[in-house]
Tab-separated table of C-alpha atoms and ligand atoms in Angstrom:
chain	number	residue	atom	x	y	z
B	1	MET	CA	-39.483	86.093	-22.142
B	2	THR	CA	-43.079	87.130	-21.486
B	3	THR	CA	-43.410	90.275	-19.431
B	4	SER	CA	-47.141	90.967	-19.825
B	5	GLY	CA	-49.628	89.443	-17.398
B	6	ARG	CA	-48.726	88.066	-14.007
B	7	HIS	CA	-45.762	85.916	-13.166
B	8	PHE	CA	-46.856	82.420	-12.109
B	9	LEU	CA	-45.188	81.774	-8.748
B	10	GLN	CA	-45.878	78.046	-8.413
B	11	ILE	CA	-43.103	77.124	-6.031
B	12	PRO	CA	-44.135	75.579	-2.708
B	13	GLY	CA	-43.396	78.797	-0.911
B	14	PRO	CA	-43.164	81.709	-0.900
B	15	THR	CA	-46.639	81.625	-2.430
B	16	ASN	CA	-48.786	84.204	-4.203
B	17	VAL	CA	-49.817	87.026	-1.886
B	18	PRO	CA	-53.457	88.115	-2.413
B	19	ASP	CA	-53.985	91.753	-3.428
B	20	ARG	CA	-56.064	92.276	-0.284
B	21	VAL	CA	-53.104	91.266	1.849
B	22	LEU	CA	-50.689	93.415	-0.161
B	23	ARG	CA	-52.956	96.435	0.238
B	24	ALA	CA	-53.270	95.882	3.983
B	25	MET	CA	-49.485	95.783	4.302
B	26	SER	CA	-49.094	99.086	2.473
B	27	ALA	CA	-50.759	101.023	5.323
B	28	PRO	CA	-48.481	103.371	7.306
B	29	THR	CA	-46.493	101.746	10.101
B	30	ILE	CA	-47.847	102.688	13.535
B	31	ASP	CA	-46.392	103.057	17.027
B	32	HIS	CA	-45.855	99.507	18.244
B	33	ARG	CA	-46.261	100.697	21.848
B	34	GLY	CA	-49.534	102.512	21.203
B	35	PRO	CA	-53.186	101.524	21.674
B	36	ASP	CA	-53.944	100.812	17.985
B	37	PHE	CA	-51.112	98.308	17.848
B	38	SER	CA	-52.285	96.486	20.933
B	39	THR	CA	-55.803	96.170	19.477
B	40	LEU	CA	-54.335	94.685	16.289
B	41	ALA	CA	-51.967	92.298	18.091
B	42	LEU	CA	-54.602	90.996	20.497
B	43	ARG	CA	-56.958	90.340	17.564
B	44	VAL	CA	-54.283	88.560	15.496
B	45	LEU	CA	-52.961	86.460	18.398
B	46	LYS	CA	-56.511	85.296	19.134
B	47	ALA	CA	-57.410	84.593	15.487
B	48	LEU	CA	-54.178	82.627	14.964
B	49	LYS	CA	-55.340	79.938	17.387
B	50	ALA	CA	-57.992	78.752	14.936
B	51	VAL	CA	-55.521	77.857	12.163
B	52	PHE	CA	-53.433	75.813	14.602
B	53	ALA	CA	-56.624	74.364	16.122
B	54	THR	CA	-55.420	75.228	19.597
B	55	GLU	CA	-56.685	76.980	22.682
B	56	GLY	CA	-53.118	77.635	23.802
B	57	PRO	CA	-50.744	80.516	23.088
B	58	VAL	CA	-49.053	81.114	19.730
B	59	VAL	CA	-45.708	82.940	19.764
B	60	VAL	CA	-44.975	85.083	16.691
B	61	TYR	CA	-41.393	85.859	15.646
B	62	PRO	CA	-40.126	88.345	13.066
B	63	ALA	CA	-38.086	85.556	11.444
B	64	SER	CA	-38.174	82.940	8.711
B	65	GLY	CA	-39.336	79.441	9.589
B	66	THR	CA	-35.797	78.402	10.480
B	67	GLY	CA	-35.951	80.734	13.487
B	68	ALA	CA	-39.098	79.020	14.756
B	69	TRP	CA	-37.329	75.630	14.417
B	70	GLU	CA	-34.621	76.921	16.745
B	71	ALA	CA	-37.160	78.412	19.141
B	72	ALA	CA	-38.967	75.057	19.440
B	73	LEU	CA	-35.710	73.317	20.418
B	74	VAL	CA	-34.089	75.881	22.714
B	75	ASN	CA	-37.247	76.529	24.719
B	76	THR	CA	-37.909	72.895	25.578
B	77	LEU	CA	-34.568	71.043	25.708
B	78	SER	CA	-31.225	70.985	27.526
B	79	PRO	CA	-27.659	70.293	26.330
B	80	GLY	CA	-27.082	66.579	25.732
B	81	ASP	CA	-30.801	65.714	25.515
B	82	SER	CA	-31.686	63.123	22.885
B	83	VAL	CA	-34.222	63.803	20.155
B	84	LEU	CA	-35.716	61.376	17.646
B	85	CYS	CA	-35.846	62.690	14.051
B	86	PHE	CA	-36.897	61.137	10.743
B	87	GLU	CA	-35.138	61.542	7.427
B	88	THR	CA	-38.208	62.386	5.367
B	89	GLY	CA	-36.289	64.780	3.095
B	90	HIS	CA	-34.271	67.981	2.883
B	91	PHE	CA	-36.082	69.987	5.568
B	92	ALA	CA	-36.045	67.179	8.126
B	93	THR	CA	-32.318	66.831	7.431
B	94	LEU	CA	-31.726	70.538	8.052
B	95	TRP	CA	-33.743	70.546	11.277
B	96	GLN	CA	-31.803	67.609	12.777
B	97	ARG	CA	-28.538	69.279	11.723
B	98	MET	CA	-29.636	72.350	13.660
B	99	ALA	CA	-30.452	70.170	16.672
B	100	GLN	CA	-26.938	68.692	16.518
B	101	GLY	CA	-25.430	72.155	16.223
B	102	LEU	CA	-27.277	73.222	19.354
B	103	GLY	CA	-25.700	70.394	21.353
B	104	LEU	CA	-28.514	67.837	21.225
B	105	ARG	CA	-27.992	64.133	20.511
B	106	VAL	CA	-29.962	63.144	17.444
B	107	ASP	CA	-31.312	59.687	16.608
B	108	PHE	CA	-31.886	60.198	12.882
B	109	VAL	CA	-34.032	57.410	11.438
B	110	PRO	CA	-32.962	56.977	7.792
B	111	GLY	CA	-35.538	57.343	5.027
B	112	ASP	CA	-35.815	57.089	1.246
B	113	TRP	CA	-37.293	60.602	0.694
B	114	ARG	CA	-40.513	59.023	-0.652
B	115	HIS	CA	-42.216	58.214	2.647
B	116	GLY	CA	-43.190	60.097	5.795
B	117	ALA	CA	-42.185	59.374	9.388
B	118	ASP	CA	-43.331	55.814	10.087
B	119	PRO	CA	-45.585	55.704	13.186
B	120	ALA	CA	-44.592	52.054	13.754
B	121	VAL	CA	-40.915	53.050	13.964
B	122	VAL	CA	-41.815	55.885	16.361
B	123	GLY	CA	-43.508	53.287	18.563
B	124	GLU	CA	-40.577	50.829	18.373
B	125	ARG	CA	-37.909	53.422	19.143
B	126	LEU	CA	-39.818	54.845	22.080
B	127	ALA	CA	-40.743	51.422	23.488
B	128	ALA	CA	-37.042	50.474	23.383
B	129	ASP	CA	-36.103	53.672	25.239
B	130	THR	CA	-37.047	52.392	28.692
B	131	SER	CA	-34.856	54.956	30.491
B	132	HIS	CA	-36.671	57.828	28.705
B	133	ARG	CA	-33.457	59.228	27.279
B	134	ILE	CA	-35.395	60.650	24.287
B	135	LYS	CA	-36.863	64.002	25.258
B	136	ALA	CA	-38.542	64.962	21.988
B	137	VAL	CA	-39.789	63.498	18.717
B	138	CYS	CA	-39.380	65.945	15.808
B	139	VAL	CA	-41.483	65.423	12.684
B	140	VAL	CA	-41.888	67.549	9.570
B	141	HIS	CA	-45.630	67.351	8.837
B	142	ASN	CA	-45.411	68.227	5.146
B	143	GLU	CA	-41.927	67.565	3.741
B	144	THR	CA	-41.681	70.335	1.148
B	145	SER	CA	-38.750	68.728	-0.671
B	146	THR	CA	-40.734	65.571	-1.489
B	147	GLY	CA	-44.468	66.315	-1.314
B	148	VAL	CA	-45.001	63.725	1.421
B	149	THR	CA	-47.231	64.411	4.431
B	150	SER	CA	-46.517	62.478	7.620
B	151	ARG	CA	-49.480	61.174	9.603
B	152	ILE	CA	-49.172	63.143	12.826
B	153	ALA	CA	-52.281	61.698	14.500
B	154	ASP	CA	-50.812	58.196	14.016
B	155	VAL	CA	-47.420	59.337	15.319
B	156	ARG	CA	-49.182	60.641	18.424
B	157	ARG	CA	-51.033	57.331	18.906
B	158	ALA	CA	-47.742	55.437	18.626
B	159	MET	CA	-46.199	57.685	21.305
B	160	ASP	CA	-49.170	57.138	23.584
B	161	SER	CA	-49.143	53.361	23.068
B	162	ALA	CA	-45.454	53.298	23.990
B	163	GLY	CA	-46.345	55.208	27.163
B	164	HIS	CA	-43.361	57.480	26.559
B	165	PRO	CA	-43.218	61.058	27.907
B	166	ALA	CA	-41.240	62.636	25.007
B	167	LEU	CA	-42.461	65.933	23.634
B	168	LEU	CA	-43.841	66.034	20.082
B	169	LEU	CA	-42.442	68.890	17.970
B	170	VAL	CA	-43.961	69.311	14.499
B	171	ASP	CA	-42.911	71.499	11.566
B	172	THR	CA	-46.033	72.661	9.699
B	173	ILE	CA	-44.302	75.395	7.702
B	174	SER	CA	-45.737	74.160	4.389
B	175	SER	CA	-48.960	72.617	5.683
B	176	LEU	CA	-50.553	75.118	8.048
B	177	GLY	CA	-53.591	76.658	6.361
B	178	SER	CA	-53.410	74.080	3.519
B	179	ILE	CA	-53.621	70.609	5.050
B	180	ASP	CA	-55.815	69.536	7.981
B	181	TYR	CA	-53.860	70.052	11.193
B	182	ARG	CA	-54.906	69.912	14.869
B	183	HIS	CA	-52.384	71.016	17.474
B	184	ASP	CA	-54.546	70.286	20.534
B	185	GLU	CA	-56.405	67.193	19.348
B	186	TRP	CA	-53.199	65.498	18.148
B	187	GLY	CA	-51.359	66.319	21.349
B	188	VAL	CA	-48.597	68.267	19.649
B	189	ASP	CA	-46.355	70.151	22.094
B	190	VAL	CA	-44.753	72.693	19.775
B	191	THR	CA	-46.034	73.437	16.291
B	192	VAL	CA	-43.602	75.349	14.080
B	193	ALA	CA	-45.022	77.429	11.213
B	194	GLY	CA	-44.087	80.210	8.805
B	195	SER	CA	-45.875	83.035	7.023
B	196	GLN	CA	-44.918	82.533	3.384
B	197	LYS	CA	-46.644	79.279	2.472
B	198	GLY	CA	-50.253	78.386	3.327
B	199	LEU	CA	-50.767	81.661	5.156
B	200	MET	CA	-50.342	83.609	1.885
B	201	LEU	CA	-47.992	86.236	3.319
B	202	PRO	CA	-44.507	87.291	2.301
B	203	PRO	CA	-41.623	85.643	4.181
B	204	GLY	CA	-40.712	87.176	7.515
B	205	LEU	CA	-42.972	85.795	10.250
B	206	SER	CA	-42.793	82.442	11.970
B	207	PHE	CA	-44.682	80.800	14.803
B	208	ASN	CA	-44.578	78.394	17.733
B	209	ALA	CA	-47.899	77.077	19.057
B	210	LEU	CA	-47.425	75.723	22.582
B	211	SER	CA	-49.023	73.009	24.693
B	212	PRO	CA	-49.159	73.181	28.512
B	213	LYS	CA	-46.521	70.403	28.549
B	214	ALA	CA	-44.230	72.500	26.326
B	215	LEU	CA	-44.603	75.431	28.737
B	216	GLU	CA	-43.740	73.121	31.608
B	217	ALA	CA	-40.646	71.879	29.731
B	218	HIS	CA	-39.623	75.519	29.233
B	219	GLY	CA	-39.314	75.837	33.001
B	220	SER	CA	-36.446	73.333	33.167
B	221	ALA	CA	-34.888	73.625	29.669
B	222	THR	CA	-31.343	74.954	29.826
B	223	LEU	CA	-30.196	75.345	26.209
B	224	PRO	CA	-29.018	78.977	25.914
B	225	LYS	CA	-31.746	81.291	24.633
B	226	SER	CA	-32.382	84.989	24.581
B	227	PHE	CA	-34.127	86.319	21.491
B	228	TRP	CA	-36.064	83.061	21.084
B	229	ASP	CA	-37.168	82.842	24.734
B	230	TRP	CA	-40.960	82.404	24.841
B	231	LYS	CA	-41.319	83.966	28.290
B	232	PRO	CA	-40.819	87.690	27.607
B	233	VAL	CA	-42.902	87.384	24.420
B	234	LEU	CA	-45.798	85.701	26.219
B	235	GLU	CA	-45.678	88.307	29.000
B	236	ALA	CA	-45.734	91.257	26.598
B	237	ASN	CA	-48.401	89.561	24.436
B	238	GLU	CA	-50.798	89.595	27.414
B	239	HIS	CA	-51.253	93.282	26.719
B	240	GLY	CA	-50.917	93.110	22.922
B	241	PHE	CA	-47.246	94.073	22.801
B	242	PHE	CA	-43.849	92.542	22.017
B	243	PRO	CA	-40.550	92.821	23.917
B	244	TYR	CA	-38.935	94.307	20.765
B	245	THR	CA	-40.091	96.007	17.561
B	246	PRO	CA	-42.492	93.611	15.836
B	247	ALA	CA	-42.920	93.282	12.044
B	248	THR	CA	-45.919	95.628	12.162
B	249	ASN	CA	-46.802	95.605	8.461
B	250	LEU	CA	-46.606	91.816	8.211
B	251	LEU	CA	-49.054	91.696	11.107
B	252	TYR	CA	-51.433	93.924	9.078
B	253	GLY	CA	-51.154	91.309	6.344
B	254	LEU	CA	-51.622	88.403	8.744
B	255	ASP	CA	-54.780	90.023	10.101
B	256	VAL	CA	-56.318	90.016	6.605
B	257	ALA	CA	-54.959	86.589	5.601
B	258	LEU	CA	-56.585	85.062	8.689
B	259	GLU	CA	-59.823	86.821	7.784
B	260	MET	CA	-59.666	85.318	4.275
B	261	LEU	CA	-59.142	81.807	5.691
B	262	ARG	CA	-62.112	82.363	8.029
B	263	GLU	CA	-64.301	83.588	5.172
B	264	GLU	CA	-63.594	80.550	3.014
B	265	GLY	CA	-63.718	78.212	6.035
B	266	LEU	CA	-60.794	75.982	7.017
B	267	PRO	CA	-62.505	72.701	5.972
B	268	GLU	CA	-63.191	74.255	2.552
B	269	VAL	CA	-59.600	75.483	2.304
B	270	PHE	CA	-58.298	71.970	3.048
B	271	ALA	CA	-60.753	70.427	0.546
B	272	ARG	CA	-59.649	72.897	-2.153
B	273	HIS	CA	-56.010	71.992	-1.613
B	274	ALA	CA	-56.780	68.256	-1.677
B	275	ARG	CA	-58.711	68.649	-4.940
B	276	HIS	CA	-55.935	70.667	-6.579
B	277	ALA	CA	-53.411	68.072	-5.461
B	278	GLU	CA	-55.565	65.296	-6.919
B	279	ALA	CA	-55.913	67.127	-10.248
B	280	THR	CA	-52.142	67.620	-10.345
B	281	ARG	CA	-51.454	63.937	-9.720
B	282	ALA	CA	-53.968	63.038	-12.447
B	283	ALA	CA	-51.981	65.191	-14.884
B	284	VAL	CA	-48.647	63.703	-13.812
B	285	ARG	CA	-49.902	60.140	-14.295
B	286	ALA	CA	-51.537	60.897	-17.641
B	287	TRP	CA	-48.279	62.462	-18.840
B	288	GLY	CA	-46.688	59.105	-18.047
B	289	LEU	CA	-44.521	60.509	-15.248
B	290	GLU	CA	-44.268	59.452	-11.627
B	291	VAL	CA	-45.306	61.217	-8.421
B	292	LEU	CA	-42.395	61.067	-5.944
B	293	CYS	CA	-44.607	60.303	-2.917
B	294	ALA	CA	-44.815	56.501	-2.741
B	295	ASP	CA	-47.708	56.070	-0.281
B	296	GLU	CA	-51.161	57.320	-1.196
B	297	ARG	CA	-51.979	57.936	2.493
B	298	GLU	CA	-49.182	60.506	2.492
B	299	TYR	CA	-49.941	62.511	-0.664
B	300	SER	CA	-49.374	66.195	0.008
B	301	GLY	CA	-52.193	68.687	-0.470
B	302	SER	CA	-49.796	71.587	-0.888
B	303	LEU	CA	-47.290	70.434	-3.491
B	304	THR	CA	-46.477	67.605	-5.873
B	305	ALA	CA	-42.903	66.505	-6.593
B	306	VAL	CA	-42.602	64.949	-10.052
B	307	LEU	CA	-39.870	62.407	-10.889
B	308	MET	CA	-38.212	62.930	-14.258
B	309	PRO	CA	-37.325	60.033	-16.558
B	310	PRO	CA	-33.649	59.210	-15.764
B	311	GLU	CA	-32.200	60.734	-18.950
B	312	HIS	CA	-33.869	64.135	-18.453
B	313	ASP	CA	-32.798	67.027	-16.218
B	314	ALA	CA	-35.604	68.607	-14.171
B	315	ASP	CA	-33.788	71.934	-13.934
B	316	LYS	CA	-33.564	72.206	-17.711
B	317	VAL	CA	-37.362	71.875	-17.879
B	318	ARG	CA	-37.758	74.491	-15.133
B	319	LYS	CA	-35.487	76.873	-17.024
B	320	ILE	CA	-37.484	76.506	-20.250
B	321	ILE	CA	-40.749	77.041	-18.359
B	322	LEU	CA	-39.394	80.195	-16.678
B	323	GLU	CA	-38.046	81.662	-19.907
B	324	ARG	CA	-40.947	80.756	-22.180
B	325	PHE	CA	-43.936	81.007	-19.868
B	326	ASP	CA	-42.794	83.193	-16.967
B	327	MET	CA	-43.569	80.523	-14.377
B	328	SER	CA	-41.389	79.484	-11.421
B	329	LEU	CA	-41.507	75.858	-10.250
B	330	GLY	CA	-39.702	74.347	-7.270
B	331	THR	CA	-36.257	72.860	-7.835
B	332	GLY	CA	-35.092	69.462	-6.601
B	333	LEU	CA	-33.457	69.896	-3.193
B	334	GLY	CA	-30.531	67.963	-1.717
B	335	ARG	CA	-30.241	64.472	-3.141
B	336	LEU	CA	-33.204	65.145	-5.464
B	337	ALA	CA	-31.403	67.925	-7.393
B	338	GLY	CA	-32.060	67.568	-11.126
B	339	ARG	CA	-34.259	64.499	-10.562
B	340	VAL	CA	-37.527	66.145	-9.570
B	341	PHE	CA	-39.347	69.400	-10.023
B	342	ARG	CA	-42.023	70.520	-7.599
B	343	ILE	CA	-45.385	72.056	-8.434
B	344	GLY	CA	-46.645	74.263	-5.611
B	345	HIS	CA	-50.438	74.302	-5.344
B	346	LEU	CA	-50.897	75.935	-1.963
B	347	GLY	CA	-52.158	79.257	-0.749
B	348	HIS	CA	-53.954	81.786	-2.934
B	349	LEU	CA	-54.960	79.573	-5.859
B	350	ASN	CA	-58.061	78.661	-7.858
B	351	ASP	CA	-58.970	76.063	-10.473
B	352	LEU	CA	-57.846	78.168	-13.417
B	353	THR	CA	-54.560	79.113	-11.756
B	354	LEU	CA	-53.898	75.396	-11.479
B	355	ALA	CA	-55.078	74.720	-15.051
B	356	GLY	CA	-52.703	77.435	-16.300
B	357	THR	CA	-49.890	76.051	-14.185
B	358	LEU	CA	-50.318	72.518	-15.506
B	359	SER	CA	-50.588	73.824	-19.094
B	360	GLY	CA	-47.250	75.570	-18.631
B	361	VAL	CA	-45.682	72.429	-17.184
B	362	GLN	CA	-46.976	70.310	-20.069
B	363	MET	CA	-45.678	72.717	-22.718
B	364	GLY	CA	-42.335	72.985	-20.939
B	365	LEU	CA	-41.943	69.205	-20.774
B	366	GLN	CA	-42.768	68.963	-24.484
B	367	SER	CA	-40.314	71.765	-25.378
B	368	ALA	CA	-37.591	70.028	-23.380
B	369	GLY	CA	-38.129	66.880	-25.427
B	370	VAL	CA	-39.494	64.837	-22.531
B	371	PRO	CA	-41.839	62.225	-23.996
B	372	VAL	CA	-45.168	63.044	-22.321
B	373	ASP	CA	-48.723	62.238	-23.308
B	374	PRO	CA	-50.585	65.549	-23.877
B	375	ALA	CA	-53.613	63.960	-22.202
B	376	GLY	CA	-52.134	65.236	-18.915
B	377	VAL	CA	-53.825	68.627	-18.801
B	378	ASN	CA	-57.189	67.133	-19.822
B	379	ALA	CA	-56.954	64.575	-17.042
B	380	ALA	CA	-56.513	67.430	-14.566
B	381	LEU	CA	-59.401	69.405	-16.076
B	382	ASP	CA	-61.649	66.359	-15.648
B	383	VAL	CA	-60.850	66.342	-11.922
B	384	LEU	CA	-61.384	70.099	-11.650
B	385	ARG	CA	-64.684	70.006	-13.516
B	386	GLY	CA	-66.134	67.121	-11.482
B	387	GLU	CA	-68.029	67.998	-8.338
O	1	PLP	C1	-39.882	76.421	3.868
O	1	PLP	C2	-39.670	75.385	4.911
O	1	PLP	C3	-38.722	75.526	5.927
O	1	PLP	C4	-37.758	76.678	5.975
O	1	PLP	O1	-38.408	77.852	6.272
O	1	PLP	P1	-37.650	79.247	6.031
O	1	PLP	O2	-38.768	80.228	6.139
O	1	PLP	O3	-37.040	79.157	4.664
O	1	PLP	O4	-36.645	79.398	7.096
O	1	PLP	C5	-38.646	74.537	6.892
O	1	PLP	N1	-39.448	73.475	6.859
O	1	PLP	C6	-40.368	73.287	5.885
O	1	PLP	C7	-41.218	72.072	5.911
O	1	PLP	C8	-40.489	74.240	4.893
O	1	PLP	O5	-41.395	74.058	3.918
């Protein structure tokens, strides 16, 4: 096992935390009821709006993304309400299970884990729901278990064409800050996000961006809520405070991570991710392997799930790569266990990080006896070199 040099953390989250962010987080913790904290919080809450592309409020929780899933549901819905969910993969499956556990009725549209939420099916289901029983449509923007990105703008158009008043709740935990996303323009009501993926922070913060319609729904939603209630957070946030002890040092990190995204420019950040994703797919194809995502309109910018030939175990390859080359890759989740491995290419990454990553994958596949064409890495380098 290699112990010199840096570990390659190429899972699709948590991602590599930039040194600048780590240094910012090492500053002494301050009084969260004092003036310096309020200056920091007001700055961060304002800067956050840009990554969600919203003018509205963003609620920050000291919680993993799963907490922000719950917050999105309990703040907008009531017991017995129906929600429309899509089986895009493991994370969509977990979110609908949570909705069921909270006492919601879930219409779960089955999927093959190789496609995103189908806007045409959204339109059909809503058009058929003439009594407006469905109160929310829940979509995972980037399904991290499959590397498939649902087309949220098209989902929105389908909802509008159906003339249906359901809320649109979107999980962007592995897309925010990596893949183009527009909360306001796409008419999303609650956007769910987390700190440890595109935002380049450690795990521990999660977010809800809110539309005016979501705030209105909050007024009549009766699912039990206390910690997750938006209202006391929004009130305290007015003055740069929180109704409880916030994760102060993670907010130091968020402040700097947002600055880094601003410095590079969001369009440039999205273009970088798209290029790295393209280079990765070029390698996969040249190896003679298959990308799990079956629709080129839905290729993910933040990760690529690679299908193994049937007689080979993806986790055996991952184990060899970890032991020989000190690199972590994403495992196959749920029904994809052993059948795929996932290459994370989101967050703090450059061309040579990706080239090193793909070199490690190629060597690991070869060591595991998987018949791959060594032209894979060169195919990726060609994409990276091209302008
Ligand atoms: C990582 C992830 C989650 C879960 O977030 P946690 O921080 O692990 O709670 C949910 N949805 C998606 C799309 C994710 O990528």
